[in-house]
Amino acid sequence: QVQLVESGGDLVQPGGSLRLSCAVSGFTLDYYAIGWFRQVPGKEREGVSCISSSDTSYAESVKGRFTISRNNRKKMVYLQMNSLEPEDTAVYYCAAYVACGSGPVAWGQGTQVTVSL
């Protein structure tokens, strides 16, 4: 059974940092790209970042502030988020992709990130 479980979401002040983690099970991580997207109620889903075996990509809104990484042996994917802004407030989802840029084939339940004073 494919499972992606996110953790690490929290309330943080503007300018602060968080690291989101995604534990993957039920499939071989090596064969998939893994990414993060976020969603705010009433708004469209926004792709944040994606990492494949050969490349990483970021939304323009997070470039230079967020860093995605993966550990295939531990079956973990991480999103380091620095210099957080109120506009980063959203539910963050970890997702599996056949390739970055394609639609997600599986995703987790999400973790809430709130950036506020």
mmCIF file of N, CA and C in Angstrom:
data_model
loop_
_atom_site.group_PDB
_atom_site.id
_atom_site.type_symbol
_atom_site.label_atom_id
_atom_site.label_comp_id
_atom_site.label_asym_id
_atom_site.label_seq_id
_atom_site.Cartn_x
_atom_site.Cartn_y
_atom_site.Cartn_z
ATOM 1 N N GLN A 1 0.850 -1.192 0.000
ATOM 2 C CA GLN A 1 0.000 0.000 0.000
ATOM 3 C C GLN A 1 0.883 1.239 0.000
ATOM 4 N N VAL A 2 0.656 2.110 -0.971
ATOM 5 C CA VAL A 2 1.426 3.347 -1.071
ATOM 6 C C VAL A 2 1.015 4.300 0.038
ATOM 7 N N GLN A 3 2.009 4.804 0.755
ATOM 8 C CA GLN A 3 1.724 5.771 1.810
ATOM 9 C C GLN A 3 2.779 6.852 1.836
ATOM 10 N N LEU A 4 2.339 8.075 2.003
ATOM 11 C CA LEU A 4 3.222 9.203 2.232
ATOM 12 C C LEU A 4 2.682 9.910 3.473
ATOM 13 N N VAL A 5 3.531 10.104 4.458
ATOM 14 C CA VAL A 5 3.103 10.705 5.720
ATOM 15 C C VAL A 5 3.977 11.915 6.015
ATOM 16 N N GLU A 6 3.345 13.075 6.041
ATOM 17 C CA GLU A 6 4.065 14.325 6.293
ATOM 18 C C GLU A 6 4.103 14.639 7.791
ATOM 19 N N SER A 7 5.115 15.360 8.181
ATOM 20 C CA SER A 7 5.209 15.871 9.544
ATOM 21 C C SER A 7 6.075 17.125 9.544
ATOM 22 N N GLY A 8 6.016 17.857 10.643
ATOM 23 C CA GLY A 8 6.878 19.022 10.793
ATOM 24 C C GLY A 8 6.172 20.361 10.680
ATOM 25 N N GLY A 9 4.912 20.358 10.288
ATOM 26 C CA GLY A 9 4.195 21.621 10.200
ATOM 27 C C GLY A 9 4.008 22.246 11.574
ATOM 28 N N ASP A 10 3.934 23.569 11.608
ATOM 29 C CA ASP A 10 3.842 24.264 12.903
ATOM 30 C C ASP A 10 3.474 25.718 12.662
ATOM 31 N N LEU A 11 3.296 26.437 13.761
ATOM 32 C CA LEU A 11 3.123 27.884 13.734
ATOM 33 C C LEU A 11 4.503 28.510 13.918
ATOM 34 N N VAL A 12 4.875 29.404 13.034
ATOM 35 C CA VAL A 12 6.188 30.029 13.101
ATOM 36 C C VAL A 12 6.048 31.506 12.747
ATOM 37 N N GLN A 13 6.934 32.312 13.310
ATOM 38 C CA GLN A 13 6.901 33.740 13.022
ATOM 39 C C GLN A 13 7.518 34.037 11.668
ATOM 40 N N PRO A 14 7.135 35.143 11.048
ATOM 41 C CA PRO A 14 7.782 35.542 9.784
ATOM 42 C C PRO A 14 9.291 35.615 9.957
ATOM 43 N N GLY A 15 10.002 35.119 8.952
ATOM 44 C CA GLY A 15 11.450 35.063 9.027
ATOM 45 C C GLY A 15 11.990 33.783 9.627
ATOM 46 N N GLY A 16 11.125 32.977 10.194
ATOM 47 C CA GLY A 16 11.542 31.740 10.828
ATOM 48 C C GLY A 16 11.740 30.605 9.843
ATOM 49 N N SER A 17 12.068 29.435 10.384
ATOM 50 C CA SER A 17 12.352 28.261 9.567
ATOM 51 C C SER A 17 11.581 27.054 10.071
ATOM 52 N N LEU A 18 11.310 26.146 9.162
ATOM 53 C CA LEU A 18 10.719 24.854 9.485
ATOM 54 C C LEU A 18 11.317 23.823 8.545
ATOM 55 N N ARG A 19 11.357 22.567 9.015
ATOM 56 C CA ARG A 19 11.703 21.470 8.124
ATOM 57 C C ARG A 19 10.561 20.473 8.112
ATOM 58 N N LEU A 20 10.003 20.274 6.938
ATOM 59 C CA LEU A 20 8.964 19.267 6.758
ATOM 60 C C LEU A 20 9.618 17.945 6.366
ATOM 61 N N SER A 21 9.038 16.862 6.864
ATOM 62 C CA SER A 21 9.514 15.528 6.529
ATOM 63 C C SER A 21 8.387 14.724 5.901
ATOM 64 N N CYS A 22 8.760 13.814 5.023
ATOM 65 C CA CYS A 22 7.787 12.936 4.381
ATOM 66 C C CYS A 22 8.344 11.519 4.429
ATOM 67 N N ALA A 23 7.634 10.637 5.121
ATOM 68 C CA ALA A 23 8.005 9.227 5.188
ATOM 69 C C ALA A 23 7.223 8.466 4.125
ATOM 70 N N VAL A 24 7.956 7.732 3.302
ATOM 71 C CA VAL A 24 7.357 7.034 2.167
ATOM 72 C C VAL A 24 7.388 5.529 2.413
ATOM 73 N N SER A 25 6.312 4.850 2.080
ATOM 74 C CA SER A 25 6.296 3.399 2.183
ATOM 75 C C SER A 25 5.393 2.835 1.104
ATOM 76 N N GLY A 26 5.595 1.549 0.810
ATOM 77 C CA GLY A 26 4.734 0.864 -0.140
ATOM 78 C C GLY A 26 5.197 0.936 -1.587
ATOM 79 N N PHE A 27 6.286 1.673 -1.859
ATOM 80 C CA PHE A 27 6.828 1.686 -3.220
ATOM 81 C C PHE A 27 8.304 2.039 -3.139
ATOM 82 N N THR A 28 9.000 1.767 -4.225
ATOM 83 C CA THR A 28 10.442 2.013 -4.270
ATOM 84 C C THR A 28 10.689 3.466 -4.622
ATOM 85 N N LEU A 29 11.224 4.196 -3.666
ATOM 86 C CA LEU A 29 11.407 5.637 -3.824
ATOM 87 C C LEU A 29 12.289 5.970 -5.020
ATOM 88 N N ASP A 30 13.248 5.083 -5.314
ATOM 89 C CA ASP A 30 14.210 5.357 -6.382
ATOM 90 C C ASP A 30 13.525 5.592 -7.737
ATOM 91 N N TYR A 31 12.351 5.011 -7.939
ATOM 92 C CA TYR A 31 11.726 5.041 -9.255
ATOM 93 C C TYR A 31 10.783 6.221 -9.450
ATOM 94 N N TYR A 32 10.655 7.069 -8.436
ATOM 95 C CA TYR A 32 9.698 8.166 -8.518
ATOM 96 C C TYR A 32 10.351 9.500 -8.192
ATOM 97 N N ALA A 33 9.794 10.521 -8.767
ATOM 98 C CA ALA A 33 10.089 11.866 -8.295
ATOM 99 C C ALA A 33 9.157 12.139 -7.119
ATOM 100 N N ILE A 34 9.645 12.921 -6.174
ATOM 101 C CA ILE A 34 8.846 13.279 -5.003
ATOM 102 C C ILE A 34 8.827 14.791 -4.896
ATOM 103 N N GLY A 35 7.687 15.311 -4.588
ATOM 104 C CA GLY A 35 7.591 16.760 -4.486
ATOM 105 C C GLY A 35 6.650 17.194 -3.381
ATOM 106 N N TRP A 36 6.565 18.467 -3.235
ATOM 107 C CA TRP A 36 5.655 19.087 -2.279
ATOM 108 C C TRP A 36 4.759 20.072 -3.025
ATOM 109 N N PHE A 37 3.490 20.038 -2.703
ATOM 110 C CA PHE A 37 2.603 21.094 -3.150
ATOM 111 C C PHE A 37 1.870 21.619 -1.926
ATOM 112 N N ARG A 38 1.296 22.796 -2.066
ATOM 113 C CA ARG A 38 0.578 23.385 -0.942
ATOM 114 C C ARG A 38 -0.778 23.896 -1.403
ATOM 115 N N GLN A 39 -1.672 23.999 -0.458
ATOM 116 C CA GLN A 39 -3.014 24.451 -0.792
ATOM 117 C C GLN A 39 -3.589 25.280 0.331
ATOM 118 N N VAL A 40 -4.188 26.388 -0.073
ATOM 119 C CA VAL A 40 -4.922 27.269 0.828
ATOM 120 C C VAL A 40 -6.391 27.142 0.465
ATOM 121 N N PRO A 41 -7.287 27.048 1.451
ATOM 122 C CA PRO A 41 -8.718 26.936 1.140
ATOM 123 C C PRO A 41 -9.165 28.035 0.188
ATOM 124 N N GLY A 42 -9.868 27.645 -0.865
ATOM 125 C CA GLY A 42 -10.378 28.604 -1.823
ATOM 126 C C GLY A 42 -9.404 28.963 -2.931
ATOM 127 N N LYS A 43 -8.175 28.444 -2.848
ATOM 128 C CA LYS A 43 -7.178 28.725 -3.878
ATOM 129 C C LYS A 43 -6.748 27.427 -4.559
ATOM 130 N N GLU A 44 -6.151 27.575 -5.725
ATOM 131 C CA GLU A 44 -5.673 26.399 -6.451
ATOM 132 C C GLU A 44 -4.428 25.834 -5.785
ATOM 133 N N ARG A 45 -4.255 24.539 -5.960
ATOM 134 C CA ARG A 45 -3.048 23.872 -5.485
ATOM 135 C C ARG A 45 -1.831 24.472 -6.175
ATOM 136 N N GLU A 46 -0.757 24.668 -5.410
ATOM 137 C CA GLU A 46 0.470 25.247 -5.963
ATOM 138 C C GLU A 46 1.629 24.276 -5.755
ATOM 139 N N GLY A 47 2.280 23.898 -6.824
ATOM 140 C CA GLY A 47 3.492 23.096 -6.717
ATOM 141 C C GLY A 47 4.597 23.913 -6.093
ATOM 142 N N VAL A 48 5.275 23.351 -5.107
ATOM 143 C CA VAL A 48 6.319 24.083 -4.395
ATOM 144 C C VAL A 48 7.702 23.638 -4.849
ATOM 145 N N SER A 49 7.914 22.341 -4.864
ATOM 146 C CA SER A 49 9.236 21.833 -5.202
ATOM 147 C C SER A 49 9.119 20.369 -5.590
ATOM 148 N N CYS A 50 10.111 19.896 -6.353
ATOM 149 C CA CYS A 50 10.124 18.503 -6.780
ATOM 150 C C CYS A 50 11.572 18.060 -6.919
ATOM 151 N N ILE A 51 11.822 16.784 -6.599
ATOM 152 C CA ILE A 51 13.163 16.238 -6.742
ATOM 153 C C ILE A 51 13.079 14.871 -7.404
ATOM 154 N N SER A 52 13.889 14.688 -8.438
ATOM 155 C CA SER A 52 13.983 13.396 -9.108
ATOM 156 C C SER A 52 15.388 12.855 -8.887
ATOM 157 N N SER A 53 15.725 11.786 -9.605
ATOM 158 C CA SER A 53 17.068 11.226 -9.455
ATOM 159 C C SER A 53 18.130 12.139 -10.028
ATOM 160 N N SER A 54 17.713 13.099 -10.870
ATOM 161 C CA SER A 54 18.716 13.910 -11.565
ATOM 162 C C SER A 54 18.513 15.409 -11.431
ATOM 163 N N ASP A 55 17.422 15.840 -10.820
ATOM 164 C CA ASP A 55 17.126 17.271 -10.873
ATOM 165 C C ASP A 55 16.236 17.685 -9.699
ATOM 166 N N THR A 56 16.283 18.969 -9.415
ATOM 167 C CA THR A 56 15.349 19.556 -8.455
ATOM 168 C C THR A 56 14.724 20.791 -9.113
ATOM 169 N N SER A 57 13.526 21.121 -8.700
ATOM 170 C CA SER A 57 12.868 22.316 -9.223
ATOM 171 C C SER A 57 12.092 22.989 -8.101
ATOM 172 N N TYR A 58 11.916 24.281 -8.244
ATOM 173 C CA TYR A 58 11.236 25.084 -7.237
ATOM 174 C C TYR A 58 10.299 26.080 -7.900
ATOM 175 N N ALA A 59 9.207 26.372 -7.213
ATOM 176 C CA ALA A 59 8.358 27.477 -7.635
ATOM 177 C C ALA A 59 9.139 28.780 -7.454
ATOM 178 N N GLU A 60 8.867 29.750 -8.318
ATOM 179 C CA GLU A 60 9.564 31.031 -8.218
ATOM 180 C C GLU A 60 9.375 31.669 -6.840
ATOM 181 N N SER A 61 8.216 31.452 -6.251
ATOM 182 C CA SER A 61 7.891 32.097 -4.982
ATOM 183 C C SER A 61 8.737 31.581 -3.816
ATOM 184 N N VAL A 62 9.391 30.418 -3.988
ATOM 185 C CA VAL A 62 10.163 29.854 -2.878
ATOM 186 C C VAL A 62 11.646 29.695 -3.202
ATOM 187 N N LYS A 63 12.033 29.995 -4.427
ATOM 188 C CA LYS A 63 13.440 29.847 -4.816
ATOM 189 C C LYS A 63 14.340 30.662 -3.908
ATOM 190 N N GLY A 64 15.423 30.034 -3.472
ATOM 191 C CA GLY A 64 16.370 30.715 -2.601
ATOM 192 C C GLY A 64 16.004 30.629 -1.130
ATOM 193 N N ARG A 65 14.782 30.171 -0.839
ATOM 194 C CA ARG A 65 14.342 30.063 0.559
ATOM 195 C C ARG A 65 14.083 28.616 0.973
ATOM 196 N N PHE A 66 13.610 27.802 0.046
ATOM 197 C CA PHE A 66 13.280 26.403 0.344
ATOM 198 C C PHE A 66 14.309 25.486 -0.321
ATOM 199 N N THR A 67 14.579 24.371 0.348
ATOM 200 C CA THR A 67 15.482 23.362 -0.205
ATOM 201 C C THR A 67 14.863 21.985 -0.015
ATOM 202 N N ILE A 68 14.764 21.232 -1.111
ATOM 203 C CA ILE A 68 14.220 19.880 -1.048
ATOM 204 C C ILE A 68 15.378 18.888 -1.078
ATOM 205 N N SER A 69 15.224 17.791 -0.350
ATOM 206 C CA SER A 69 16.241 16.746 -0.361
ATOM 207 C C SER A 69 15.561 15.402 -0.131
ATOM 208 N N ARG A 70 16.274 14.338 -0.444
ATOM 209 C CA ARG A 70 15.717 13.005 -0.265
ATOM 210 C C ARG A 70 16.791 12.041 0.190
ATOM 211 N N ASN A 71 16.376 11.039 0.926
ATOM 212 C CA ASN A 71 17.255 9.959 1.350
ATOM 213 C C ASN A 71 16.551 8.668 0.957
ATOM 214 N N ASN A 72 16.957 8.111 -0.180
ATOM 215 C CA ASN A 72 16.260 6.932 -0.691
ATOM 216 C C ASN A 72 16.406 5.734 0.241
ATOM 217 N N ARG A 73 17.560 5.629 0.884
ATOM 218 C CA ARG A 73 17.765 4.483 1.789
ATOM 219 C C ARG A 73 16.800 4.534 2.963
ATOM 220 N N LYS A 74 16.606 5.734 3.500
ATOM 221 C CA LYS A 74 15.687 5.894 4.643
ATOM 222 C C LYS A 74 14.248 6.090 4.186
ATOM 223 N N LYS A 75 14.048 6.247 2.871
ATOM 224 C CA LYS A 75 12.726 6.484 2.293
ATOM 225 C C LYS A 75 12.099 7.742 2.901
ATOM 226 N N MET A 76 12.890 8.801 2.924
ATOM 227 C CA MET A 76 12.453 10.071 3.478
ATOM 228 C C MET A 76 12.711 11.193 2.479
ATOM 229 N N VAL A 77 11.827 12.175 2.499
ATOM 230 C CA VAL A 77 11.994 13.382 1.700
ATOM 231 C C VAL A 77 11.790 14.565 2.642
ATOM 232 N N TYR A 78 12.580 15.611 2.432
ATOM 233 C CA TYR A 78 12.540 16.753 3.341
ATOM 234 C C TYR A 78 12.339 18.049 2.553
ATOM 235 N N LEU A 79 11.739 19.011 3.220
ATOM 236 C CA LEU A 79 11.633 20.353 2.668
ATOM 237 C C LEU A 79 12.072 21.326 3.749
ATOM 238 N N GLN A 80 13.266 21.886 3.576
ATOM 239 C CA GLN A 80 13.770 22.895 4.499
ATOM 240 C C GLN A 80 13.244 24.249 4.044
ATOM 241 N N MET A 81 12.535 24.919 4.920
ATOM 242 C CA MET A 81 11.912 26.194 4.570
ATOM 243 C C MET A 81 12.498 27.284 5.467
ATOM 244 N N ASN A 82 13.171 28.233 4.847
ATOM 245 C CA ASN A 82 13.777 29.354 5.570
ATOM 246 C C ASN A 82 13.114 30.655 5.154
ATOM 247 N N SER A 83 13.348 31.695 5.942
ATOM 248 C CA SER A 83 12.810 33.028 5.651
ATOM 249 C C SER A 83 11.320 32.956 5.329
ATOM 250 N N LEU A 84 10.588 32.270 6.164
ATOM 251 C CA LEU A 84 9.172 32.063 5.901
ATOM 252 C C LEU A 84 8.398 33.369 5.934
ATOM 253 N N GLU A 85 7.407 33.432 5.086
ATOM 254 C CA GLU A 85 6.565 34.620 4.933
ATOM 255 C C GLU A 85 5.111 34.227 5.196
ATOM 256 N N PRO A 86 4.283 35.188 5.598
ATOM 257 C CA PRO A 86 2.864 34.858 5.819
ATOM 258 C C PRO A 86 2.221 34.204 4.602
ATOM 259 N N GLU A 87 2.694 34.557 3.411
ATOM 260 C CA GLU A 87 2.146 33.983 2.178
ATOM 261 C C GLU A 87 2.467 32.497 2.030
ATOM 262 N N ASP A 88 3.361 31.989 2.852
ATOM 263 C CA ASP A 88 3.683 30.559 2.821
ATOM 264 C C ASP A 88 2.692 29.737 3.633
ATOM 265 N N THR A 89 1.808 30.393 4.343
ATOM 266 C CA THR A 89 0.801 29.684 5.138
ATOM 267 C C THR A 89 -0.079 28.826 4.241
ATOM 268 N N ALA A 90 -0.140 27.527 4.536
ATOM 269 C CA ALA A 90 -0.908 26.593 3.716
ATOM 270 C C ALA A 90 -0.820 25.205 4.348
ATOM 271 N N VAL A 91 -1.596 24.285 3.813
ATOM 272 C CA VAL A 91 -1.391 22.870 4.102
ATOM 273 C C VAL A 91 -0.414 22.351 3.055
ATOM 274 N N TYR A 92 0.653 21.729 3.512
ATOM 275 C CA TYR A 92 1.694 21.210 2.622
ATOM 276 C C TYR A 92 1.528 19.702 2.485
ATOM 277 N N TYR A 93 1.551 19.257 1.235
ATOM 278 C CA TYR A 93 1.375 17.844 0.927
ATOM 279 C C TYR A 93 2.633 17.313 0.259
ATOM 280 N N CYS A 94 3.024 16.135 0.646
ATOM 281 C CA CYS A 94 4.089 15.396 -0.024
ATOM 282 C C CYS A 94 3.435 14.505 -1.072
ATOM 283 N N ALA A 95 4.023 14.441 -2.257
ATOM 284 C CA ALA A 95 3.399 13.687 -3.339
ATOM 285 C C ALA A 95 4.442 12.942 -4.159
ATOM 286 N N ALA A 96 4.011 11.836 -4.735
ATOM 287 C CA ALA A 96 4.850 11.057 -5.641
ATOM 288 C C ALA A 96 4.442 11.336 -7.076
ATOM 289 N N TYR A 97 5.440 11.452 -7.959
ATOM 290 C CA TYR A 97 5.211 11.738 -9.369
ATOM 291 C C TYR A 97 6.007 10.753 -10.214
ATOM 292 N N VAL A 98 5.474 10.425 -11.395
ATOM 293 C CA VAL A 98 6.271 9.650 -12.349
ATOM 294 C C VAL A 98 7.470 10.499 -12.778
ATOM 295 N N ALA A 99 7.228 11.786 -12.959
ATOM 296 C CA ALA A 99 8.290 12.731 -13.270
ATOM 297 C C ALA A 99 7.866 14.102 -12.779
ATOM 298 N N CYS A 100 8.835 14.914 -12.387
ATOM 299 C CA CYS A 100 8.504 16.286 -11.962
ATOM 300 C C CYS A 100 7.798 16.991 -13.123
ATOM 301 N N GLY A 101 6.729 17.694 -12.767
ATOM 302 C CA GLY A 101 5.953 18.381 -13.788
ATOM 303 C C GLY A 101 4.717 17.621 -14.217
ATOM 304 N N SER A 102 4.670 16.321 -13.917
ATOM 305 C CA SER A 102 3.468 15.538 -14.194
ATOM 306 C C SER A 102 2.527 15.628 -12.994
ATOM 307 N N GLY A 103 1.341 15.109 -13.136
ATOM 308 C CA GLY A 103 0.404 15.131 -12.022
ATOM 309 C C GLY A 103 0.796 14.126 -10.954
ATOM 310 N N PRO A 104 0.458 14.392 -9.688
ATOM 311 C CA PRO A 104 0.821 13.453 -8.621
ATOM 312 C C PRO A 104 0.063 12.142 -8.746
ATOM 313 N N VAL A 105 0.725 11.031 -8.419
ATOM 314 C CA VAL A 105 0.068 9.727 -8.459
ATOM 315 C C VAL A 105 -0.358 9.288 -7.066
ATOM 316 N N ALA A 106 0.208 9.928 -6.047
ATOM 317 C CA ALA A 106 -0.179 9.645 -4.663
ATOM 318 C C ALA A 106 0.277 10.808 -3.801
ATOM 319 N N TRP A 107 -0.437 11.052 -2.711
ATOM 320 C CA TRP A 107 -0.043 12.117 -1.807
ATOM 321 C C TRP A 107 -0.518 11.794 -0.394
ATOM 322 N N GLY A 108 0.040 12.518 0.554
ATOM 323 C CA GLY A 108 -0.281 12.275 1.961
ATOM 324 C C GLY A 108 -1.453 13.107 2.446
ATOM 325 N N GLN A 109 -1.590 13.135 3.755
ATOM 326 C CA GLN A 109 -2.743 13.822 4.351
ATOM 327 C C GLN A 109 -2.479 15.297 4.593
ATOM 328 N N GLY A 110 -1.233 15.706 4.451
ATOM 329 C CA GLY A 110 -0.898 17.119 4.592
ATOM 330 C C GLY A 110 -0.482 17.503 6.000
ATOM 331 N N THR A 111 0.277 18.584 6.092
ATOM 332 C CA THR A 111 0.680 19.144 7.379
ATOM 333 C C THR A 111 0.542 20.661 7.305
ATOM 334 N N GLN A 112 -0.015 21.246 8.354
ATOM 335 C CA GLN A 112 -0.329 22.676 8.345
ATOM 336 C C GLN A 112 0.900 23.498 8.701
ATOM 337 N N VAL A 113 1.185 24.470 7.870
ATOM 338 C CA VAL A 113 2.220 25.465 8.146
ATOM 339 C C VAL A 113 1.542 26.824 8.257
ATOM 340 N N THR A 114 1.743 27.485 9.390
ATOM 341 C CA THR A 114 1.164 28.805 9.605
ATOM 342 C C THR A 114 2.278 29.769 9.951
ATOM 343 N N VAL A 115 2.380 30.833 9.169
ATOM 344 C CA VAL A 115 3.402 31.848 9.392
ATOM 345 C C VAL A 115 2.686 33.115 9.848
ATOM 346 N N SER A 116 2.881 33.461 11.097
ATOM 347 C CA SER A 116 2.144 34.588 11.661
ATOM 348 C C SER A 116 2.831 35.071 12.923
ATOM 349 N N LEU A 117 2.595 36.350 13.251
ATOM 350 C CA LEU A 117 3.159 36.908 14.483
ATOM 351 C C LEU A 117 2.407 36.345 15.676
#
